Coordinates of C-alpha atoms (C1' of nucleotides) in Angstrom, one line a residue:
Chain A
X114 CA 22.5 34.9 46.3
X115 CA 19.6 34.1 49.2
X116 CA 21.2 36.1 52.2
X117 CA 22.7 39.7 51.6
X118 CA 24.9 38.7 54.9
X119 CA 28.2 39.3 55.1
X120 CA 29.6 36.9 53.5
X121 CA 33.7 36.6 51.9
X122 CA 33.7 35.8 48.2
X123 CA 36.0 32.9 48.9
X124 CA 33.4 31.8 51.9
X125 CA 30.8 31.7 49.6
X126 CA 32.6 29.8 46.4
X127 CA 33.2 27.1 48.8
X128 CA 29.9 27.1 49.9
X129 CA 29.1 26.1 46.1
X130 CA 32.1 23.5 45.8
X131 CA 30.5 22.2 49.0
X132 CA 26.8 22.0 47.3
X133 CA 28.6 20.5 44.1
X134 CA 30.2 17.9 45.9
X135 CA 27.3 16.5 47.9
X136 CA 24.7 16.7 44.9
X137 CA 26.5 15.0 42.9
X138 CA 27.3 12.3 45.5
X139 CA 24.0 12.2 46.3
X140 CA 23.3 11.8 42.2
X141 CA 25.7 9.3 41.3
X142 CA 24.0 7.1 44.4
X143 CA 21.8 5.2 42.2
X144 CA 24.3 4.9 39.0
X145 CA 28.1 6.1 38.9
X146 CA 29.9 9.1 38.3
X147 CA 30.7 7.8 34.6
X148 CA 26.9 8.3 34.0
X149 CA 26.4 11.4 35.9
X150 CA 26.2 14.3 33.7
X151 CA 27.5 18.0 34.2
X152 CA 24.1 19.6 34.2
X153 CA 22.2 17.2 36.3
X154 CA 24.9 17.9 38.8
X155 CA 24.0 21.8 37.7
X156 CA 20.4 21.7 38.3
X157 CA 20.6 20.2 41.7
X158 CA 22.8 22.9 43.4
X159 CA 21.1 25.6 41.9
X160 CA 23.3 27.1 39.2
X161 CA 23.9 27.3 35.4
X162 CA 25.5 24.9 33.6
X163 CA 28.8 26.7 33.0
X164 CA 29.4 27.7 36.5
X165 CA 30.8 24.6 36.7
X166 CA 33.8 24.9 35.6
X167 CA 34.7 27.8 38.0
X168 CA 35.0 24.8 40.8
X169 CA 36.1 21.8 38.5
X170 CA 37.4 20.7 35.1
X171 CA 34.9 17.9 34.2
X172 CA 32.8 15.1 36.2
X173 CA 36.1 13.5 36.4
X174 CA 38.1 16.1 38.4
X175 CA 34.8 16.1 40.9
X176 CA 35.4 12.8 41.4
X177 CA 39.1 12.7 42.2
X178 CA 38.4 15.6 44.8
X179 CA 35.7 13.0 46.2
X180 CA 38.1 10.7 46.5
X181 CA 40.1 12.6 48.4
X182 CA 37.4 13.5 50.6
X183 CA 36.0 10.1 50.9
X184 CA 39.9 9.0 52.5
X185 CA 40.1 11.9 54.6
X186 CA 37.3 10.8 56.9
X187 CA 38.0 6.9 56.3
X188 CA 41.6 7.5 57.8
X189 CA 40.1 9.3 60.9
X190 CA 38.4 5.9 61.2
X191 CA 41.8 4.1 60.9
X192 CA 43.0 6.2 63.2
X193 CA 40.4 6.1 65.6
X194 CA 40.9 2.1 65.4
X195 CA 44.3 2.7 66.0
X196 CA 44.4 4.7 69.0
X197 CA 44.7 1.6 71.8
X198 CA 45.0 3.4 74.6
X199 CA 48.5 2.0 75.8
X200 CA 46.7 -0.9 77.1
X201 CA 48.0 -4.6 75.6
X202 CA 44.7 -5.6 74.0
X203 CA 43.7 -8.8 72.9
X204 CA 43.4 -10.3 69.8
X205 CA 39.6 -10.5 70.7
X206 CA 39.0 -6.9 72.2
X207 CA 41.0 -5.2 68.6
X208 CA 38.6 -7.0 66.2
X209 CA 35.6 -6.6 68.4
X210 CA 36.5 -2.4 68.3
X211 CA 37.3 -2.5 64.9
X212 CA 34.1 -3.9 63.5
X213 CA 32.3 -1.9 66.0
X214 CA 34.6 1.4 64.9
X215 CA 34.0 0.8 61.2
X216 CA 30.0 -0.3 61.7
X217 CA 29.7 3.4 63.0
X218 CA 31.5 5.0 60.3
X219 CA 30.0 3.3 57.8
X220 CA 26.8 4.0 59.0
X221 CA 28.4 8.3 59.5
X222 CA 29.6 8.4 55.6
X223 CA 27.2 6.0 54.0
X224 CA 27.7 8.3 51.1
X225 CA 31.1 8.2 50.7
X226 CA 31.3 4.7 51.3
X227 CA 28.9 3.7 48.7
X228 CA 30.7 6.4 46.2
X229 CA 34.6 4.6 46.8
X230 CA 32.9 1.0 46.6
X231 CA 31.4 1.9 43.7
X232 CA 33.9 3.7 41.5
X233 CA 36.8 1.5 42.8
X234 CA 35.5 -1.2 40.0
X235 CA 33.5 1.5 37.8
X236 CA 34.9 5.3 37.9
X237 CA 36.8 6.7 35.4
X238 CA 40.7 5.3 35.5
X239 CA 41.9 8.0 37.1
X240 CA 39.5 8.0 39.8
X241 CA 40.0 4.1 40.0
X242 CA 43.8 4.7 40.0
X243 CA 43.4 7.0 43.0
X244 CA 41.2 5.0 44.9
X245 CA 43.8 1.9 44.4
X246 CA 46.2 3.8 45.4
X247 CA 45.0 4.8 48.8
X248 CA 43.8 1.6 49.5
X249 CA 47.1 0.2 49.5
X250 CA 48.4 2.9 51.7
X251 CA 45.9 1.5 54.5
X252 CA 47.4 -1.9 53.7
X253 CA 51.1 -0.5 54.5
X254 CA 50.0 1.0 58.0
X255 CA 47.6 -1.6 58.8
X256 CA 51.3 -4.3 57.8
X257 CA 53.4 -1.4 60.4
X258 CA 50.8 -1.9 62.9
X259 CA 50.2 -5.6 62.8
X260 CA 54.4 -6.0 63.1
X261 CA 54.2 -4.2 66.5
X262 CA 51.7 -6.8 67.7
X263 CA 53.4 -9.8 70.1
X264 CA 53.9 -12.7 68.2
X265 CA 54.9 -11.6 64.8
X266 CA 58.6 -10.8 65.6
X267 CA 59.8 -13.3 63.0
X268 CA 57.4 -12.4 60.2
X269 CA 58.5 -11.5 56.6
X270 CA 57.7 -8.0 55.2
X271 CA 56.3 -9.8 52.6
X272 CA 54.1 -11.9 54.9
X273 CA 53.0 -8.6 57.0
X274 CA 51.8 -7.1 53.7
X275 CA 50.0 -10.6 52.4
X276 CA 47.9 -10.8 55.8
X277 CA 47.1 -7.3 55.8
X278 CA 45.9 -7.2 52.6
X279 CA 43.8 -10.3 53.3
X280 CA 42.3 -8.3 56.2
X281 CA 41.8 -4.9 54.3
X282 CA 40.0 -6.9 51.4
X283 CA 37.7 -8.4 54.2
X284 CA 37.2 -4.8 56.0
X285 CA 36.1 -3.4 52.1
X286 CA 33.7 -6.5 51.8
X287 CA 32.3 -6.1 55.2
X288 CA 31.9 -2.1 55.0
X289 CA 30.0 -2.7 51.6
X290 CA 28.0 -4.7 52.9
X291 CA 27.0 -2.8 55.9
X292 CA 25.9 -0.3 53.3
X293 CA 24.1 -2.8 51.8
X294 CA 22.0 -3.8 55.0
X295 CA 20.5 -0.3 54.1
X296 CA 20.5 0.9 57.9
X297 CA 18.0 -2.2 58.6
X298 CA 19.8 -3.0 62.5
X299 CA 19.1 -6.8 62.1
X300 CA 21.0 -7.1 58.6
X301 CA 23.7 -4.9 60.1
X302 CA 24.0 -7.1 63.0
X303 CA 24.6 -9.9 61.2
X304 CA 26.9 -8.8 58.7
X305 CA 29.0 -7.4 61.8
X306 CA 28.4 -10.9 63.6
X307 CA 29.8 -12.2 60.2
X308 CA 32.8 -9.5 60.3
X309 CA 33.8 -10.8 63.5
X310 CA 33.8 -14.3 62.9
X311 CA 35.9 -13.7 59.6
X312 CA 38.7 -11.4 60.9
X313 CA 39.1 -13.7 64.4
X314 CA 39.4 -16.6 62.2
X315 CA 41.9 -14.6 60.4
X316 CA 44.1 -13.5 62.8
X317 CA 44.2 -17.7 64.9
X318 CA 45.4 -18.3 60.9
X319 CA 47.8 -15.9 61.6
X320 CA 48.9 -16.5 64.7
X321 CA 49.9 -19.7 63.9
X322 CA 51.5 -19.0 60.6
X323 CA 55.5 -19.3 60.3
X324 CA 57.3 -17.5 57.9
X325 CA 59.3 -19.7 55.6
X326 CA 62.9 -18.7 56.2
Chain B
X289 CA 23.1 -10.3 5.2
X290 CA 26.2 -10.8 4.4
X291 CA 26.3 -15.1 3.1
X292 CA 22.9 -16.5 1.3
X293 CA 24.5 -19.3 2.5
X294 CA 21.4 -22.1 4.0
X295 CA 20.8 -20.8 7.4
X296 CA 18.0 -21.2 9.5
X297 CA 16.2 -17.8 10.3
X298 CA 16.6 -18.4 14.4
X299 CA 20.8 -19.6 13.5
X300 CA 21.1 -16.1 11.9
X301 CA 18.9 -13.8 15.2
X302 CA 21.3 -16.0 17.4
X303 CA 24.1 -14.8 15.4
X304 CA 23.1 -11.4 16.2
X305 CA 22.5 -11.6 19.8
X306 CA 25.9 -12.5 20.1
X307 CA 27.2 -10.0 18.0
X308 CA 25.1 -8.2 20.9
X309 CA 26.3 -9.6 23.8
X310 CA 29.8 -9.8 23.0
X311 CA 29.7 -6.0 21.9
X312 CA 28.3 -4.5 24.7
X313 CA 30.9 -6.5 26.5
X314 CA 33.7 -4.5 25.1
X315 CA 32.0 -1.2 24.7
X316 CA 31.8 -1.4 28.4
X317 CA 35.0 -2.3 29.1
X318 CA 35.9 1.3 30.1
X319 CA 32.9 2.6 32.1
X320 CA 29.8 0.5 33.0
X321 CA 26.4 -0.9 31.8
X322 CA 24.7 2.1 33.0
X323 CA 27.2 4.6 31.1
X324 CA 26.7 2.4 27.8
X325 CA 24.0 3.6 25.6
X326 CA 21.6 1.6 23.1
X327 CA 22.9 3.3 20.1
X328 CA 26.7 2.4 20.5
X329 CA 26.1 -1.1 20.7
X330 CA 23.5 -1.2 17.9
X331 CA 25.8 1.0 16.0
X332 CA 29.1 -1.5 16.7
X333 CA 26.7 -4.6 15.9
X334 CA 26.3 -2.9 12.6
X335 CA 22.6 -2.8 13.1
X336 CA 20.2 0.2 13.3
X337 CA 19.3 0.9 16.7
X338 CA 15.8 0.3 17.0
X339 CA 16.4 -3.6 15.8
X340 CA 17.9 -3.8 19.1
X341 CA 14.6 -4.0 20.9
X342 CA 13.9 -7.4 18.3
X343 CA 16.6 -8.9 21.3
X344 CA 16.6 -7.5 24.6
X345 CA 13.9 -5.1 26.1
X346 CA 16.2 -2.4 27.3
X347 CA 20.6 -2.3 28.0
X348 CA 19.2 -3.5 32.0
X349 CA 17.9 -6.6 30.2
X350 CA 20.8 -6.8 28.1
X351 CA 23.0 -6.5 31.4
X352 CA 21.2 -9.6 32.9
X353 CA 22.1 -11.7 29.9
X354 CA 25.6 -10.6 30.5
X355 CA 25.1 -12.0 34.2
X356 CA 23.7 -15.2 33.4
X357 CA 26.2 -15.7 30.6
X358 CA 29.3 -15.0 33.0
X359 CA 28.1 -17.4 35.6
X360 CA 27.6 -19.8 33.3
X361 CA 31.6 -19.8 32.5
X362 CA 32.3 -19.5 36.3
X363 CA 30.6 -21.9 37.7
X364 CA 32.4 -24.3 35.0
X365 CA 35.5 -23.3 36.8
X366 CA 34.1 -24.3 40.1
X367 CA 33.2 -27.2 38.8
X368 CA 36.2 -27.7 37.8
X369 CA 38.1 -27.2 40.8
X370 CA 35.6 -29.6 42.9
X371 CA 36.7 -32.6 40.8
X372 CA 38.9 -33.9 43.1
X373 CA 39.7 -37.0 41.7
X374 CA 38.8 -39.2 44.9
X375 CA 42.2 -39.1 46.4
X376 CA 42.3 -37.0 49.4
X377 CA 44.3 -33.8 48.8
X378 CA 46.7 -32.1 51.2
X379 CA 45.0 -28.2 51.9
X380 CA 48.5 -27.3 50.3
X381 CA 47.2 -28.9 46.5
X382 CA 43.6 -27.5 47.7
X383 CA 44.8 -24.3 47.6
X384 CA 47.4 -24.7 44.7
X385 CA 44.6 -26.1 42.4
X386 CA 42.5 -23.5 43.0
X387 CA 44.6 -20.5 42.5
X388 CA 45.9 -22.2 39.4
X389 CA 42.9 -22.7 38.2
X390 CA 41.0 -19.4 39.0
X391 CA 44.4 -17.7 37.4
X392 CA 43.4 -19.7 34.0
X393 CA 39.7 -19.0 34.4
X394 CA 40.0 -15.3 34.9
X395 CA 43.0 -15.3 31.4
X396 CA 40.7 -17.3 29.3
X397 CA 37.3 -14.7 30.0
X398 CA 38.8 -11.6 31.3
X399 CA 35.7 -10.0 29.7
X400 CA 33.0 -11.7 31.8
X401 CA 35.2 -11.6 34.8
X402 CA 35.6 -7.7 34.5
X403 CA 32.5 -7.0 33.9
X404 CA 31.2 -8.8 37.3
X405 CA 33.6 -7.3 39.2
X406 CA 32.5 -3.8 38.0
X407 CA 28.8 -4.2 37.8
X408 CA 28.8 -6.0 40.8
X409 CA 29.1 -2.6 42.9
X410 CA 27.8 0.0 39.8
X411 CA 25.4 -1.9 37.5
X412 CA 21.6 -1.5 37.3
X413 CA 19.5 -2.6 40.4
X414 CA 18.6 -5.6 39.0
X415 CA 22.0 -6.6 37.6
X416 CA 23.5 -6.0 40.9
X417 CA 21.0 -8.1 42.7
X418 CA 21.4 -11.0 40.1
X419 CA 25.2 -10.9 40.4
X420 CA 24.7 -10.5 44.7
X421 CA 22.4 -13.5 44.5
X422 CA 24.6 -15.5 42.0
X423 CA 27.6 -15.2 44.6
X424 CA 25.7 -16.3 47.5
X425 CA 25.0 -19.7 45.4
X426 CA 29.0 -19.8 45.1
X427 CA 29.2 -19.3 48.6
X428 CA 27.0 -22.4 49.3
X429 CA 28.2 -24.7 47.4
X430 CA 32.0 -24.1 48.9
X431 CA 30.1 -24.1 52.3
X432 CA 29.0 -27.7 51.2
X433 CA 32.4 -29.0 49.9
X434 CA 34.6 -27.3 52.9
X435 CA 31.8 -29.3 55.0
X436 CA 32.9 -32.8 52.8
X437 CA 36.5 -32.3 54.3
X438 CA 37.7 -33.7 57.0
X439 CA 38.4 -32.1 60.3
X440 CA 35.4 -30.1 59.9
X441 CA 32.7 -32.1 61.6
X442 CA 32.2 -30.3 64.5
X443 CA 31.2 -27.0 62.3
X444 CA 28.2 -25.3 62.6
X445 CA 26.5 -24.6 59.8
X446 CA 26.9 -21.0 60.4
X447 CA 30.3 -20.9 60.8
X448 CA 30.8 -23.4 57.3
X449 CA 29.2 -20.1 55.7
X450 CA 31.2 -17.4 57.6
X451 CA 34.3 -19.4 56.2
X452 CA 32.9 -20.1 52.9
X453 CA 31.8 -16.1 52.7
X454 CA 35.6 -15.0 53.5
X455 CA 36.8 -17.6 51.3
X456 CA 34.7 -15.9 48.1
X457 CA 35.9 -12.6 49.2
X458 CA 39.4 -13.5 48.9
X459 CA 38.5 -14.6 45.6
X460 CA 36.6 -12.5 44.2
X461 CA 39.4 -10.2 45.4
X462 CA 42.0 -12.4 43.5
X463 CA 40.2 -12.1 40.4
X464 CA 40.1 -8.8 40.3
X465 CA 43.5 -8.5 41.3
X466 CA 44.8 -10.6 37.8
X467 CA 42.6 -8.5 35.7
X468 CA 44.3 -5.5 36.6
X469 CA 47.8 -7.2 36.2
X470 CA 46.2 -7.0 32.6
X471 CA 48.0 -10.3 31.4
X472 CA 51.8 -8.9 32.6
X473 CA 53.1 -12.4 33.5
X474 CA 55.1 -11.0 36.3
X475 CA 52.5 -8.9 37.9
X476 CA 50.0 -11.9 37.7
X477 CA 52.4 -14.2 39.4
X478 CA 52.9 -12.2 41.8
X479 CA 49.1 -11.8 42.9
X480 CA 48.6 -15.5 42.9
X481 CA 51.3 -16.2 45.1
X482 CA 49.9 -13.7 47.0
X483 CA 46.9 -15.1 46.9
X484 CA 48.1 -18.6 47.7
X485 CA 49.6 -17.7 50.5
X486 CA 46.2 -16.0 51.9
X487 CA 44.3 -18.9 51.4
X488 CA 46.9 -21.2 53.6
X489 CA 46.6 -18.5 56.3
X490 CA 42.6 -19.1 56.3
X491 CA 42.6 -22.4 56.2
X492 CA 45.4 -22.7 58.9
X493 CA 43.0 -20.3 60.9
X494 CA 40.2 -23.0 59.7
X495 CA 41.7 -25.8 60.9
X496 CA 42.1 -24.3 64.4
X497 CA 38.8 -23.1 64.7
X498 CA 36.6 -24.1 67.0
X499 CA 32.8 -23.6 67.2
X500 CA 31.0 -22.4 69.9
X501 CA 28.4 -24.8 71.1
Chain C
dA289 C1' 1.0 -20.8 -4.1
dG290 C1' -0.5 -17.8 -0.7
dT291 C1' -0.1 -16.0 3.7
dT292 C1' 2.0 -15.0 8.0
dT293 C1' 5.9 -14.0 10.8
dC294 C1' 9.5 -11.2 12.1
dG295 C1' 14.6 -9.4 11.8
dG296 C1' 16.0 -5.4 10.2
dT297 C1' 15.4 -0.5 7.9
dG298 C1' 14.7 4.6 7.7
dT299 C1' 12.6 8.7 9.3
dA300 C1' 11.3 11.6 12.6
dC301 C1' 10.4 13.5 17.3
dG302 C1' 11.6 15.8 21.6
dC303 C1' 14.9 16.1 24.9
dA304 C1' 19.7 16.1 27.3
dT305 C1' 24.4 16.5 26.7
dG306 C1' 29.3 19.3 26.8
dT307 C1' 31.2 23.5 25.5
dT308 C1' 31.6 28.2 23.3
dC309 C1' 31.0 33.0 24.1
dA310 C1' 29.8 37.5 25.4
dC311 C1' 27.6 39.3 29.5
dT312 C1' 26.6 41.1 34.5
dC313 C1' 27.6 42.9 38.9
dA314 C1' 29.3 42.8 43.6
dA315 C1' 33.3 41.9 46.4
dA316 C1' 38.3 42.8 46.6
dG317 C1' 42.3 45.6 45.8
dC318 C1' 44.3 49.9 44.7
Chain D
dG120 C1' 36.4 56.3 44.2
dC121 C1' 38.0 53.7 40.3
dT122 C1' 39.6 49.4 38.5
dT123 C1' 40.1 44.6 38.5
dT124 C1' 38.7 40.1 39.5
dG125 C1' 35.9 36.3 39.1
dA126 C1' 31.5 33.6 40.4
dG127 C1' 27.5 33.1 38.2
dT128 C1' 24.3 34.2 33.8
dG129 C1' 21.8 33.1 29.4
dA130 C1' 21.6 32.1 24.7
dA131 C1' 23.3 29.2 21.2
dC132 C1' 25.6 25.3 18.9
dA133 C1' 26.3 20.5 17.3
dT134 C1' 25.8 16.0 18.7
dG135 C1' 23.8 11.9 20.9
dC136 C1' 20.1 9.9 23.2
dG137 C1' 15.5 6.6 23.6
dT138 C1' 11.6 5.5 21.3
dA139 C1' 7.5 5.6 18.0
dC140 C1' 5.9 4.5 13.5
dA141 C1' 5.4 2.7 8.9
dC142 C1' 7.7 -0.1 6.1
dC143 C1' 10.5 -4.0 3.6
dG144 C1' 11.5 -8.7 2.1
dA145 C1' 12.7 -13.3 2.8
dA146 C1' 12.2 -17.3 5.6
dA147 C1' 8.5 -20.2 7.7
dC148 C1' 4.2 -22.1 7.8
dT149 C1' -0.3 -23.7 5.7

DNA sequence: AGTTTCGGTGTACGCATGTTCACTCAAAGC
DNA sequence: GCTTTGAGTGAACATGCGTACACCGAAACT
């Protein structure tokens, strides 16, 4: 359309899907993508209303693939978190680098952040059903990677998964509000002083918890 | 309208405003305040839509009603729960009575509750700042009654509020968590016992918490 | 009894919405 | 070189939206 470069048909269409996702990302910001309408998301990138539905089937399918996108770069993050070097860490040095891991990624996808914390409670049920559904996925791992920690040998699955969901529902709390401190460093730092305090108080909960048998 | 029965002019606009309120809470049921448009409401109250503006100023103001009226119902569950009945509970019956009682809460208004959780992170501005501000209060008072127990003298006030803070978050989790079991007996009992046992974890982690001087 | 107040009515407006359909026209495939 | 494919176009539609305005009629006030 602007550039007569070479450019592959395919190349180009995703350039549009591209354009379509982060407008209406960037639309939905101040609302939610059960308000966001088809030709808004139209007029921002640039094309006609009916071009639309050469990328997606409604404002619903958009937002499933946002999803998606969303928890591809939140489980780099998990992963990131995850990689601990070989190295027995302490109970102190793993919440210190995830707070610190998930502060910076937040503040690297505010977007997509803001999108999942906001159509987890509002979206369409599908896109709430997806996001559900993922988040309980990081529950499992998180459960598999708290059971190879010392000191929770004689832990019950069950148990595992009940603390680690405790600790996800903290993480989600804490990365909302991170993107509510609006990039302001002084309200960051003390919702990431606050993280802290929560998740350490968490885990000397944990430590001392016994399974009943 | 309907009845010449004797009643007062304001006994018949309150009528209305209720028919109001509690329409708009189930025409957003599926969606969100900012999805739900002036004409449905006035259109389920049975009213023509411009006799709308005779109650609220716009569906934000409308929404902000909503807020207040929800709080009201929650913070008689707080209440609630605080009444102790002078003898000194166990953390175990803490933690039982609250659960239980939160589990009733959320049954009895579903409506309010889901409509909190989802505006909470979608609604208008000004909604969400009402509901973010409401919380906080919720958070205070628990900091204050945690402070009333014993074994928790040597607190900071800071740490009371980081505890209180995770505390809410669990909660506020919870609740969620039983509306979506959507009134399935077994799906609910399993989230509270989930939930109880999250609570003992934190307050175990509580108890053996100490403050940095 | 006369007047005011005020929920609720009905019409009308300009604008945005989702979706349809027939189309262009350049890259891709033969 | 000719044909096919398919992203993007542009006009048209029925419907829904918020709001302005003049109006009604019964309760409330004097």
């Amino acid at each position: 359309m602007t550039a007569s470069t070479g450019e592959t048909r395919g190349e180009k269409k995703e350039r549009t899907r591209r354009s379509i996702l982060d407008s209406a990302l960037v639309l939905c910001e101040d609302s939610s993508l059960v308000a966001l309408s088809l030709r808004q998301v139209a007029k921002e990138v640039g094309i006609v209303p009916t071009a639309f539905y050469r990328h997606f089937d409604s404002i619903e399918d958009l937002g499933l693939a946002l999803v998606d996108e969303s928890f591809v770069s939140l489980r780099a993050m998990l992963r990131a978190i995850r990689r601990s070097d070989g190295t027995v860490p302490t109970f102190t040095e793993i919440v210190d680098r995830s707070v610190v891991t998930l502060e910076e990624h937040v503040h690297r996808h505010r977007g997509h952040f803001r999108f999942i914390a906001r159509e987890r409670a509002a979206g369409p049920p599908a896109v709430k059903a997806r996001i559900h559904h993922e988040i309980q996925l990081c529950e499992r791992e998180l459960a598999t990677d708290i059971a190879r920690l010392p000191g929770t040998d004689h832990w019950s699955a069950e148990d595992l998964h009940v603390l680690s969901g405790l600790i996800v529902t903290a993480m989600v709390a804490t990365a909302e509000a991170i993107v509510d401190a609006g990039g302001r460093p002084e309200a960051e730092k003390r919702v990431s002083d606050v993280a802290r305090t929560q998740l350490r108080m968490v885990l000397i909960g944990a430590l001392s918890w016994k399974s009943e048998p």
